XYZ file of C-alpha atoms in Angstrom:
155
model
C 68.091 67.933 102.499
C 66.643 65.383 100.342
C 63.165 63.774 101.849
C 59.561 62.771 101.452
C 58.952 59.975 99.736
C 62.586 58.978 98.432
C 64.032 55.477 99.177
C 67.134 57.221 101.019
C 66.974 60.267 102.272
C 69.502 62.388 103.378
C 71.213 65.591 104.405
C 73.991 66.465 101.630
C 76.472 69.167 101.374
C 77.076 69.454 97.526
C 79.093 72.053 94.939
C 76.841 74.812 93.936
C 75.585 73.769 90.388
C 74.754 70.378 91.397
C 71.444 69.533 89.546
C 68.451 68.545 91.856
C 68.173 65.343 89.447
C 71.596 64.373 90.610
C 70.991 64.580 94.111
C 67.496 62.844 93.594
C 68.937 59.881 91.750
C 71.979 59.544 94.645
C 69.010 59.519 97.221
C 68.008 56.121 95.129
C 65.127 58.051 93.327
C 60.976 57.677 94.552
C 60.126 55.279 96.440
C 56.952 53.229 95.828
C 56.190 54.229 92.378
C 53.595 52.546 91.046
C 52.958 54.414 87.675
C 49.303 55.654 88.865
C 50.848 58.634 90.589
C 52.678 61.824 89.782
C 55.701 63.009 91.461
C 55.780 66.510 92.899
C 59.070 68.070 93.388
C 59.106 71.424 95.777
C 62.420 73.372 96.454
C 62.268 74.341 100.097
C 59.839 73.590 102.726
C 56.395 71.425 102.388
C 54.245 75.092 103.039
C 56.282 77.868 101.755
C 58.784 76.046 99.004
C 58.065 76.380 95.368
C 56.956 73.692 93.169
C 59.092 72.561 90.626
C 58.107 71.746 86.538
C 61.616 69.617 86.132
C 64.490 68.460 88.152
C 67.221 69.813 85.779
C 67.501 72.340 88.159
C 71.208 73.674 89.768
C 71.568 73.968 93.487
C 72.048 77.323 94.294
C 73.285 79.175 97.558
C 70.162 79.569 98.824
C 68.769 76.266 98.275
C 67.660 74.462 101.552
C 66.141 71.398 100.416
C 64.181 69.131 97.349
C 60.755 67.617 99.064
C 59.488 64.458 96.378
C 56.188 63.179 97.080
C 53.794 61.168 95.361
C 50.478 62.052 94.840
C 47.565 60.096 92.594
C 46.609 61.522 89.683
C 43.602 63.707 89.328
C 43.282 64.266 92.999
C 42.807 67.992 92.130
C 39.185 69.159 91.197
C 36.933 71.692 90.444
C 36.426 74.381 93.178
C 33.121 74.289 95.150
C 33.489 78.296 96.404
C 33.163 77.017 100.504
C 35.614 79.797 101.277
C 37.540 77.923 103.842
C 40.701 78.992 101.814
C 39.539 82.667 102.760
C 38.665 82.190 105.761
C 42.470 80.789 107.219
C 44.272 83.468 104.700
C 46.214 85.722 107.087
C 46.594 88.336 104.207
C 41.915 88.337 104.420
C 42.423 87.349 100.517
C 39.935 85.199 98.585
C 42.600 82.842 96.621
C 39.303 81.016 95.253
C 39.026 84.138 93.691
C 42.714 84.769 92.664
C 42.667 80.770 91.294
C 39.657 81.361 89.188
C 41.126 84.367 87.311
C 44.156 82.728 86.227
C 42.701 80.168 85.180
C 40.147 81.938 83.077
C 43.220 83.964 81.683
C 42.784 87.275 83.521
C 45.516 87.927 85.506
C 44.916 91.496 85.759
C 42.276 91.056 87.580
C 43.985 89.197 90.111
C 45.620 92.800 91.422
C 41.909 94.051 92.058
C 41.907 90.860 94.250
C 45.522 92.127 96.068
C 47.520 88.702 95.033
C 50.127 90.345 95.547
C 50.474 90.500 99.467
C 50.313 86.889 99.456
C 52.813 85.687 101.661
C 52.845 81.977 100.564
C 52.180 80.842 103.698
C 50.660 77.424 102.258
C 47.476 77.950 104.478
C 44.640 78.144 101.282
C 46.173 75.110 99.897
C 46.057 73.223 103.035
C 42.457 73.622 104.017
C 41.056 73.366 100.874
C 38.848 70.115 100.162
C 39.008 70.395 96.666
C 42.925 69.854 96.997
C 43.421 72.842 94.788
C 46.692 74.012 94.396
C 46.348 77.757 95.639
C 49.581 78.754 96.787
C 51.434 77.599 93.788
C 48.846 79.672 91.704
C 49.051 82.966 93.773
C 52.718 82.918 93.144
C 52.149 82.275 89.657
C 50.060 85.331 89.850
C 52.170 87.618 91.641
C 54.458 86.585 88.546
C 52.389 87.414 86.174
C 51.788 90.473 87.717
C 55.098 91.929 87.856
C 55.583 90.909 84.369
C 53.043 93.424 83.497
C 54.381 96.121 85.281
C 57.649 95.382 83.845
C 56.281 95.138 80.478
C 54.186 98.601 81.261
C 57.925 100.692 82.451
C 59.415 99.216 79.284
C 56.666 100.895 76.984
């Protein structure tokens, strides 16, 4: 499934290896790009899917959809700590929290702060009026993470 804001879109059955690009640019691309805003591309669903860096991507067997949306630039901003992202977690974690150590560079901390049993759920990023992007951070977390613990066996 191609959707969101695309000028066609459509349900496609295509080969496995079939780059997300591709299937964009069949779909006739974005629709109503105006140059002031920045495409986001998520693989999967609009709460759970992952946000994607590049569309030069393959389709893979497990690959359910590519969600394009528009959204103006600089609509993130700075966190203002109201908790509401806490408060709808169903894991009871503080992603404000989680957020703030990754981007100070301290991912370790984020295990004191349990990002891993995030379930993506989408919830944090939702409610949150400072339209930060949570969920995409906790994974990026949770990655970070097990890189650690990979790099840890290895030594």
């Amino acid at each position: 499934t191609v959707s969101g804001q695309v000028n066609r879109p459509a349900n496609l059955r295509v080969p496995i290896g079939t780059l997300l690009a591709d299937l964009l640019a069949h779909c006739g691309g974005i629709a109503g790009d105006d140059g002031n805003s920045r495409p986001l591309y998520i693989a999967g669903g609009p709460m759970t899917g992952t946000l994607l860096e590049r569309l030069d991507v393959p389709v893979t067997k497990t690959t359910g959809g590519l969600l394009a949306i528009l959204r103006p630039e600089n609509t993130e901003q700075n966190c203002i700590r109201c908790g509401a992202c806490a408060r709808v977690c169903p894991s009871r974690l503080m992603p404000f929290a989680i957020d703030s150590a990754v981007i100070g560079g301290h991912p370790d901390i984020c295990a004191d702060y349990n990002a891993q049993q995030c379930i993506a759920c989408g919830s944090c990023s939702y409610v949150c009026p400072a339209k930060r992007e949570l969920v995409q951070v906790n994974k990026l977390a949770k990655k970070l993470l097990r890189e650690k613990k990979a790099g840890e066996r290895r030594a």
